[in-house]
Amino acid sequence: MHDIQGYLELAIEVAKEAGDYAQLVRWQDLVIETKSNAMDLVTQIDKRNEEEIRKRVTARYPNHEFLGEEMGATSSSGGVRWIIDPIDGTINFAHGLPIWCVSIGVEVEGVMECGAIYQPNLNEMFSVHRGKGAFLNGSRIHVSSLDDPQRSLFVTGFPYNVQENPGGVIQQFSHFLERGWLVRRLGSAALDLAYVACGRFEGFWEAFLSPWDVSAGQLMVREAGGKVTHYNGDDYNIYKPSIIASNGLQHSAIEEILRIK
Ligand code: IPD
Ligand code: CA
Ligand code: CA
């Protein structure tokens, strides 16, 4: 038997510790390195957070496995896997812009069971337990009930090689703007999803994401009453790159615009 409630409590605890640690660092003291290109950054805090989260989880559950942005994957036997983004929104973090979070999802035998997304700057802890709901600081959250795109607020994001326009992401974005839709770009996919779950945004889409960006957030949107698919409408799988997450009422409107060539 798996103690999902125990995993969730630990996810909340370690996300909080990592977020609070990162928040105390003066951004002038950050050691910033680049990864795939000059825009793709990592700091010593991203690395420290992932190490620390793994250490604390391993101390409690020595057999659990990990997949994280900075340390990769441990061997996977299909048991319990913690999928970690130690700082989602690293560019914002590296610039001292307080829109970033720690995101942790816990997958058990291939099913995402629970997770936490913590944004220390607003003291907001989003949590989710499959079948039991999504929560913000312990209170149940729901997606918004707006069905008119013209009165709604949306959010999207772009990959680090956006200048190469992979998958036509630049034209896709312009199709929304041409229709007068209000679209934000916050720079943290995990927060984008948490904010759809709690009704701040009606929808989110992004073409190329990794499992650690979405592990907890996609479950939050579903548990908050929303809908999550790939761009082509297929059932969502965190290991495949595209995502549309919405309040459900505007899902097909987003899908249609993304289909325009
Ligand atoms: C990035 C953020 C951003 C999204 C990028 C991600 P990182 O993650 O979630 O919003 O547009 O695709 O890579 O690098 O800040 O962890
Ligand atoms: Ca990320
Ligand atoms: Ca990250």
mmCIF file of C-alpha atoms and ligand atoms in Angstrom:
data_model
loop_
_atom_site.group_PDB
_atom_site.id
_atom_site.type_symbol
_atom_site.label_atom_id
_atom_site.label_comp_id
_atom_site.label_asym_id
_atom_site.label_seq_id
_atom_site.Cartn_x
_atom_site.Cartn_y
_atom_site.Cartn_z
ATOM 1 C CA MET A 1 0.000 0.000 0.000
ATOM 2 C CA HIS A 2 1.220 3.458 -0.842
ATOM 3 C CA ASP A 3 0.884 6.270 1.671
ATOM 4 C CA ILE A 4 -0.102 8.989 -0.834
ATOM 5 C CA GLN A 5 -1.067 11.399 1.945
ATOM 6 C CA GLY A 6 2.411 10.922 3.441
ATOM 7 C CA TYR A 7 4.047 11.606 0.059
ATOM 8 C CA LEU A 8 1.939 14.748 -0.337
ATOM 9 C CA GLU A 9 2.856 16.046 3.104
ATOM 10 C CA LEU A 10 6.531 15.495 2.368
ATOM 11 C CA ALA A 11 6.221 17.159 -1.068
ATOM 12 C CA ILE A 12 4.685 20.224 0.597
ATOM 13 C CA GLU A 13 7.373 20.269 3.287
ATOM 14 C CA VAL A 14 10.342 19.996 0.921
ATOM 15 C CA ALA A 15 8.873 22.426 -1.640
ATOM 16 C CA LYS A 16 8.439 24.972 1.152
ATOM 17 C CA GLU A 17 11.963 24.482 2.458
ATOM 18 C CA ALA A 18 13.452 24.860 -1.041
ATOM 19 C CA GLY A 19 11.330 27.900 -1.925
ATOM 20 C CA ASP A 20 12.044 29.688 1.339
ATOM 21 C CA TYR A 21 15.770 28.969 0.977
ATOM 22 C CA ALA A 22 15.804 30.391 -2.556
ATOM 23 C CA GLN A 23 13.850 33.453 -1.536
ATOM 24 C CA LEU A 24 16.458 34.429 1.056
ATOM 25 C CA VAL A 25 19.293 34.501 -1.471
ATOM 26 C CA ARG A 26 20.205 37.990 -2.649
ATOM 27 C CA TRP A 27 19.924 37.907 -6.412
ATOM 28 C CA GLN A 28 23.269 39.735 -6.658
ATOM 29 C CA ASP A 29 24.872 36.621 -5.083
ATOM 30 C CA LEU A 30 23.539 34.230 -7.709
ATOM 31 C CA VAL A 31 26.063 32.289 -9.760
ATOM 32 C CA ILE A 32 24.453 32.090 -13.174
ATOM 33 C CA GLU A 33 25.477 29.591 -15.838
ATOM 34 C CA THR A 34 23.982 28.900 -19.258
ATOM 35 C CA LYS A 35 22.704 25.540 -20.539
ATOM 36 C CA SER A 36 21.377 24.924 -24.084
ATOM 37 C CA ASN A 37 21.915 28.574 -25.131
ATOM 38 C CA ALA A 38 22.521 32.050 -23.686
ATOM 39 C CA MET A 39 18.894 32.364 -22.575
ATOM 40 C CA ASP A 40 18.657 28.996 -20.834
ATOM 41 C CA LEU A 41 19.987 29.683 -17.333
ATOM 42 C CA VAL A 42 20.735 27.709 -14.207
ATOM 43 C CA THR A 43 21.893 29.021 -10.826
ATOM 44 C CA GLN A 44 23.581 27.369 -7.874
ATOM 45 C CA ILE A 45 20.197 27.509 -6.117
ATOM 46 C CA ASP A 46 18.434 25.372 -8.770
ATOM 47 C CA LYS A 47 21.132 22.718 -8.220
ATOM 48 C CA ARG A 48 21.156 22.999 -4.435
ATOM 49 C CA ASN A 49 17.369 22.762 -4.237
ATOM 50 C CA GLU A 50 17.176 19.616 -6.312
ATOM 51 C CA GLU A 51 19.977 17.963 -4.309
ATOM 52 C CA GLU A 52 18.352 18.897 -1.022
ATOM 53 C CA ILE A 53 14.861 17.741 -2.076
ATOM 54 C CA ARG A 54 16.266 14.377 -3.199
ATOM 55 C CA LYS A 55 18.238 14.015 0.028
ATOM 56 C CA ARG A 56 15.217 14.659 2.197
ATOM 57 C CA VAL A 57 12.936 12.348 0.236
ATOM 58 C CA THR A 58 15.565 9.586 0.220
ATOM 59 C CA ALA A 59 16.012 9.913 3.994
ATOM 60 C CA ARG A 60 12.306 9.088 4.408
ATOM 61 C CA TYR A 61 11.827 6.757 1.424
ATOM 62 C CA PRO A 62 15.158 5.155 0.411
ATOM 63 C CA ASN A 63 13.655 3.254 -2.549
ATOM 64 C CA HIS A 64 11.920 6.161 -4.254
ATOM 65 C CA GLU A 65 13.133 7.330 -7.656
ATOM 66 C CA PHE A 66 13.628 10.768 -9.189
ATOM 67 C CA LEU A 67 13.381 12.737 -12.381
ATOM 68 C CA GLY A 68 14.553 16.332 -12.106
ATOM 69 C CA GLU A 69 15.568 19.136 -14.408
ATOM 70 C CA GLU A 70 19.078 19.568 -13.024
ATOM 71 C CA MET A 71 20.048 15.995 -12.029
ATOM 72 C CA GLY A 72 18.206 13.887 -14.591
ATOM 73 C CA ALA A 73 16.600 10.521 -13.944
ATOM 74 C CA THR A 74 17.495 7.761 -11.529
ATOM 75 C CA SER A 75 16.761 4.234 -12.725
ATOM 76 C CA SER A 76 13.047 3.725 -13.080
ATOM 77 C CA SER A 77 11.378 0.547 -11.904
ATOM 78 C CA GLY A 78 7.858 1.958 -12.170
ATOM 79 C CA GLY A 79 7.510 2.427 -8.400
ATOM 80 C CA VAL A 80 7.345 5.890 -6.842
ATOM 81 C CA ARG A 81 8.975 8.684 -8.824
ATOM 82 C CA TRP A 82 9.381 12.270 -7.660
ATOM 83 C CA ILE A 83 9.369 14.652 -10.628
ATOM 84 C CA ILE A 84 11.055 17.882 -9.613
ATOM 85 C CA ASP A 85 11.546 21.353 -11.005
ATOM 86 C CA PRO A 86 13.720 22.908 -8.295
ATOM 87 C CA ILE A 87 13.008 26.401 -9.614
ATOM 88 C CA ASP A 88 10.476 26.900 -12.375
ATOM 89 C CA GLY A 89 10.929 30.392 -13.763
ATOM 90 C CA THR A 90 14.715 30.503 -13.462
ATOM 91 C CA ILE A 91 15.024 33.513 -15.784
ATOM 92 C CA ASN A 92 12.697 35.503 -13.544
ATOM 93 C CA PHE A 93 14.562 34.256 -10.465
ATOM 94 C CA ALA A 94 17.931 35.231 -11.958
ATOM 95 C CA HIS A 95 16.626 38.739 -12.628
ATOM 96 C CA GLY A 96 15.128 39.205 -9.173
ATOM 97 C CA LEU A 97 11.604 39.110 -10.623
ATOM 98 C CA PRO A 98 9.441 37.374 -8.005
ATOM 99 C CA ILE A 99 7.500 35.069 -10.360
ATOM 100 C CA TRP A 100 8.952 31.591 -9.841
ATOM 101 C CA CYS A 101 8.175 28.512 -7.805
ATOM 102 C CA VAL A 102 9.289 25.052 -6.743
ATOM 103 C CA SER A 103 7.255 22.252 -8.351
ATOM 104 C CA ILE A 104 7.103 18.612 -7.276
ATOM 105 C CA GLY A 105 4.826 15.866 -8.591
ATOM 106 C CA VAL A 106 4.759 12.308 -7.228
ATOM 107 C CA GLU A 107 4.041 9.545 -9.729
ATOM 108 C CA VAL A 108 3.135 6.112 -8.402
ATOM 109 C CA GLU A 109 3.236 3.159 -10.795
ATOM 110 C CA GLY A 110 2.910 5.548 -13.749
ATOM 111 C CA VAL A 111 0.036 7.621 -12.324
ATOM 112 C CA MET A 112 0.513 11.163 -10.975
ATOM 113 C CA GLU A 113 -0.978 10.943 -7.495
ATOM 114 C CA CYS A 114 -0.122 14.201 -5.764
ATOM 115 C CA GLY A 115 2.069 17.263 -5.873
ATOM 116 C CA ALA A 116 2.943 20.719 -4.646
ATOM 117 C CA ILE A 117 3.775 24.052 -6.262
ATOM 118 C CA TYR A 118 5.133 26.677 -3.896
ATOM 119 C CA GLN A 119 5.558 30.358 -4.713
ATOM 120 C CA PRO A 120 7.333 31.853 -1.697
ATOM 121 C CA ASN A 121 7.001 35.447 -2.823
ATOM 122 C CA LEU A 122 3.224 35.329 -2.375
ATOM 123 C CA ASN A 123 3.365 32.678 0.332
ATOM 124 C CA GLU A 124 1.162 30.492 -1.873
ATOM 125 C CA MET A 125 1.298 26.719 -1.525
ATOM 126 C CA PHE A 126 -0.724 24.912 -4.186
ATOM 127 C CA SER A 127 -1.244 21.231 -3.532
ATOM 128 C CA VAL A 128 -3.098 18.405 -5.199
ATOM 129 C CA HIS A 129 -4.167 14.878 -4.316
ATOM 130 C CA ARG A 130 -5.677 12.813 -7.110
ATOM 131 C CA GLY A 131 -9.363 12.182 -6.442
ATOM 132 C CA LYS A 132 -9.385 14.545 -3.457
ATOM 133 C CA GLY A 133 -8.973 17.935 -5.123
ATOM 134 C CA ALA A 134 -6.619 20.853 -5.610
ATOM 135 C CA PHE A 135 -5.899 23.376 -2.886
ATOM 136 C CA LEU A 136 -4.340 26.789 -2.298
ATOM 137 C CA ASN A 137 -2.982 27.184 1.232
ATOM 138 C CA GLY A 138 -5.303 24.374 2.280
ATOM 139 C CA SER A 139 -8.522 25.747 0.730
ATOM 140 C CA ARG A 140 -10.137 23.974 -2.191
ATOM 141 C CA ILE A 141 -9.682 25.701 -5.583
ATOM 142 C CA HIS A 142 -11.707 25.562 -8.799
ATOM 143 C CA VAL A 143 -11.176 26.658 -12.373
ATOM 144 C CA SER A 144 -13.009 29.778 -13.537
ATOM 145 C CA SER A 145 -16.482 29.628 -15.045
ATOM 146 C CA LEU A 146 -15.984 32.278 -17.743
ATOM 147 C CA ASP A 147 -16.908 31.035 -21.190
ATOM 148 C CA ASP A 148 -16.316 34.155 -23.292
ATOM 149 C CA PRO A 149 -12.747 34.460 -24.614
ATOM 150 C CA GLN A 150 -13.163 38.197 -25.039
ATOM 151 C CA ARG A 151 -13.654 38.572 -21.287
ATOM 152 C CA SER A 152 -10.949 36.092 -20.308
ATOM 153 C CA LEU A 153 -7.260 36.066 -19.497
ATOM 154 C CA PHE A 154 -4.879 33.503 -20.944
ATOM 155 C CA VAL A 155 -1.222 32.634 -20.529
ATOM 156 C CA THR A 156 1.396 30.935 -22.658
ATOM 157 C CA GLY A 157 5.131 30.382 -22.785
ATOM 158 C CA PHE A 158 7.913 29.806 -25.285
ATOM 159 C CA PRO A 159 10.867 27.427 -25.511
ATOM 160 C CA TYR A 160 14.427 28.704 -25.127
ATOM 161 C CA ASN A 161 14.995 28.325 -28.896
ATOM 162 C CA VAL A 162 11.959 30.489 -29.741
ATOM 163 C CA GLN A 163 14.065 32.467 -32.254
ATOM 164 C CA GLU A 164 14.139 29.305 -34.410
ATOM 165 C CA ASN A 165 10.324 29.356 -34.347
ATOM 166 C CA PRO A 166 9.945 25.597 -33.684
ATOM 167 C CA GLY A 167 6.487 24.325 -34.617
ATOM 168 C CA GLY A 168 5.538 27.836 -35.794
ATOM 169 C CA VAL A 169 5.122 29.069 -32.195
ATOM 170 C CA ILE A 170 5.519 32.701 -33.247
ATOM 171 C CA GLN A 171 2.644 32.582 -35.790
ATOM 172 C CA GLN A 172 0.526 30.598 -33.352
ATOM 173 C CA PHE A 173 0.934 33.339 -30.778
ATOM 174 C CA SER A 174 0.020 36.023 -33.307
ATOM 175 C CA HIS A 175 -3.258 34.223 -34.128
ATOM 176 C CA PHE A 176 -4.417 34.815 -30.549
ATOM 177 C CA LEU A 177 -3.334 38.458 -30.605
ATOM 178 C CA GLU A 178 -5.102 39.047 -33.933
ATOM 179 C CA ARG A 179 -8.348 37.968 -32.257
ATOM 180 C CA GLY A 180 -7.840 40.410 -29.432
ATOM 181 C CA TRP A 181 -7.362 37.721 -26.777
ATOM 182 C CA LEU A 182 -5.508 38.893 -23.673
ATOM 183 C CA VAL A 183 -2.470 36.652 -23.348
ATOM 184 C CA ARG A 184 0.191 36.938 -20.636
ATOM 185 C CA ARG A 185 3.616 35.306 -20.559
ATOM 186 C CA LEU A 186 4.732 34.845 -16.945
ATOM 187 C CA GLY A 187 7.797 32.627 -17.509
ATOM 188 C CA SER A 188 6.818 29.776 -15.177
ATOM 189 C CA ALA A 189 4.768 26.946 -16.655
ATOM 190 C CA ALA A 190 4.082 25.454 -13.215
ATOM 191 C CA LEU A 191 2.586 28.721 -11.995
ATOM 192 C CA ASP A 192 0.677 29.103 -15.272
ATOM 193 C CA LEU A 193 -1.003 25.766 -14.516
ATOM 194 C CA ALA A 194 -1.604 26.515 -10.829
ATOM 195 C CA TYR A 195 -3.191 29.822 -11.855
ATOM 196 C CA VAL A 196 -5.523 28.075 -14.314
ATOM 197 C CA ALA A 197 -6.465 25.691 -11.494
ATOM 198 C CA CYS A 198 -7.414 28.533 -9.144
ATOM 199 C CA GLY A 199 -9.281 30.531 -11.791
ATOM 200 C CA ARG A 200 -6.846 33.398 -12.400
ATOM 201 C CA PHE A 201 -6.447 32.341 -16.018
ATOM 202 C CA GLU A 202 -9.031 30.650 -18.231
ATOM 203 C CA GLY A 203 -6.429 28.809 -20.279
ATOM 204 C CA PHE A 204 -2.763 28.038 -20.879
ATOM 205 C CA TRP A 205 -0.936 26.479 -23.810
ATOM 206 C CA GLU A 206 2.694 25.783 -24.596
ATOM 207 C CA ALA A 207 4.285 23.682 -27.329
ATOM 208 C CA PHE A 208 7.437 22.210 -25.785
ATOM 209 C CA LEU A 209 7.509 21.405 -22.094
ATOM 210 C CA SER A 210 9.265 18.813 -19.984
ATOM 211 C CA PRO A 211 7.726 16.497 -17.368
ATOM 212 C CA TRP A 212 9.136 18.548 -14.449
ATOM 213 C CA ASP A 213 7.404 21.727 -15.724
ATOM 214 C CA VAL A 214 3.973 20.106 -15.605
ATOM 215 C CA SER A 215 4.004 17.121 -13.215
ATOM 216 C CA ALA A 216 2.051 18.737 -10.373
ATOM 217 C CA GLY A 217 0.296 21.522 -12.314
ATOM 218 C CA GLN A 218 -1.511 19.393 -14.881
ATOM 219 C CA LEU A 219 -3.045 17.291 -12.099
ATOM 220 C CA MET A 220 -4.063 20.480 -10.281
ATOM 221 C CA VAL A 221 -5.983 21.747 -13.294
ATOM 222 C CA ARG A 222 -7.818 18.432 -13.637
ATOM 223 C CA GLU A 223 -8.583 18.158 -9.932
ATOM 224 C CA ALA A 224 -9.854 21.764 -9.995
ATOM 225 C CA GLY A 225 -12.420 20.811 -12.647
ATOM 226 C CA GLY A 226 -10.468 21.835 -15.764
ATOM 227 C CA LYS A 227 -9.315 20.011 -18.856
ATOM 228 C CA VAL A 228 -5.793 19.099 -20.033
ATOM 229 C CA THR A 229 -4.876 17.699 -23.462
ATOM 230 C CA HIS A 230 -2.186 17.881 -26.094
ATOM 231 C CA TYR A 231 -2.559 20.345 -28.997
ATOM 232 C CA ASN A 232 -4.186 17.619 -31.142
ATOM 233 C CA GLY A 233 -6.763 16.842 -28.464
ATOM 234 C CA ASP A 234 -5.129 13.587 -27.345
ATOM 235 C CA ASP A 235 -5.264 12.529 -23.703
ATOM 236 C CA TYR A 236 -2.489 14.199 -21.799
ATOM 237 C CA ASN A 237 0.824 12.482 -21.043
ATOM 238 C CA ILE A 238 3.476 14.508 -19.178
ATOM 239 C CA TYR A 239 6.247 12.861 -21.219
ATOM 240 C CA LYS A 240 4.971 14.422 -24.464
ATOM 241 C CA PRO A 241 5.724 18.084 -25.180
ATOM 242 C CA SER A 242 2.565 20.118 -25.948
ATOM 243 C CA ILE A 243 -0.144 21.126 -23.504
ATOM 244 C CA ILE A 244 -3.478 22.917 -23.459
ATOM 245 C CA ALA A 245 -4.891 23.378 -19.962
ATOM 246 C CA SER A 246 -8.138 25.251 -19.525
ATOM 247 C CA ASN A 247 -11.290 25.697 -17.498
ATOM 248 C CA GLY A 248 -12.865 23.255 -19.965
ATOM 249 C CA LEU A 249 -15.346 25.816 -21.305
ATOM 250 C CA GLN A 250 -12.774 27.398 -23.610
ATOM 251 C CA HIS A 251 -10.696 24.360 -24.460
ATOM 252 C CA SER A 252 -12.007 23.874 -27.990
ATOM 253 C CA ALA A 253 -11.665 27.602 -28.778
ATOM 254 C CA ILE A 254 -7.956 27.424 -27.866
ATOM 255 C CA GLU A 255 -7.536 24.157 -29.799
ATOM 256 C CA GLU A 256 -9.117 25.691 -32.912
ATOM 257 C CA ILE A 257 -6.790 28.694 -32.936
ATOM 258 C CA LEU A 258 -3.741 26.479 -32.421
ATOM 259 C CA ARG A 259 -4.847 24.460 -35.488
ATOM 260 C CA ILE A 260 -4.702 27.470 -37.843
ATOM 261 C CA LYS A 261 -1.814 27.130 -40.287
HETATM 262 C C1 IPD B 1 10.685 27.247 -18.142
HETATM 263 C C2 IPD B 1 9.450 27.958 -17.666
HETATM 264 C C3 IPD B 1 8.848 28.781 -18.791
HETATM 265 C C4 IPD B 1 8.553 27.947 -20.005
HETATM 266 C C5 IPD B 1 9.793 27.193 -20.458
HETATM 267 C C6 IPD B 1 10.337 26.358 -19.305
HETATM 268 P P1 IPD B 1 12.572 26.840 -16.251
HETATM 269 O O1 IPD B 1 11.224 26.440 -17.090
HETATM 270 O O2 IPD B 1 8.482 27.053 -17.199
HETATM 271 O O3 IPD B 1 7.624 29.371 -18.413
HETATM 272 O O4 IPD B 1 8.117 28.800 -21.041
HETATM 273 O O5 IPD B 1 9.408 26.374 -21.532
HETATM 274 O O6 IPD B 1 11.491 25.685 -19.727
HETATM 275 O O7 IPD B 1 13.728 26.725 -17.208
HETATM 276 O O8 IPD B 1 12.399 28.211 -15.730
HETATM 277 O O9 IPD B 1 12.596 25.776 -15.208
HETATM 278 CA CA CA B 2 10.729 24.531 -15.741
HETATM 279 CA CA CA B 3 13.807 24.828 -13.686
#
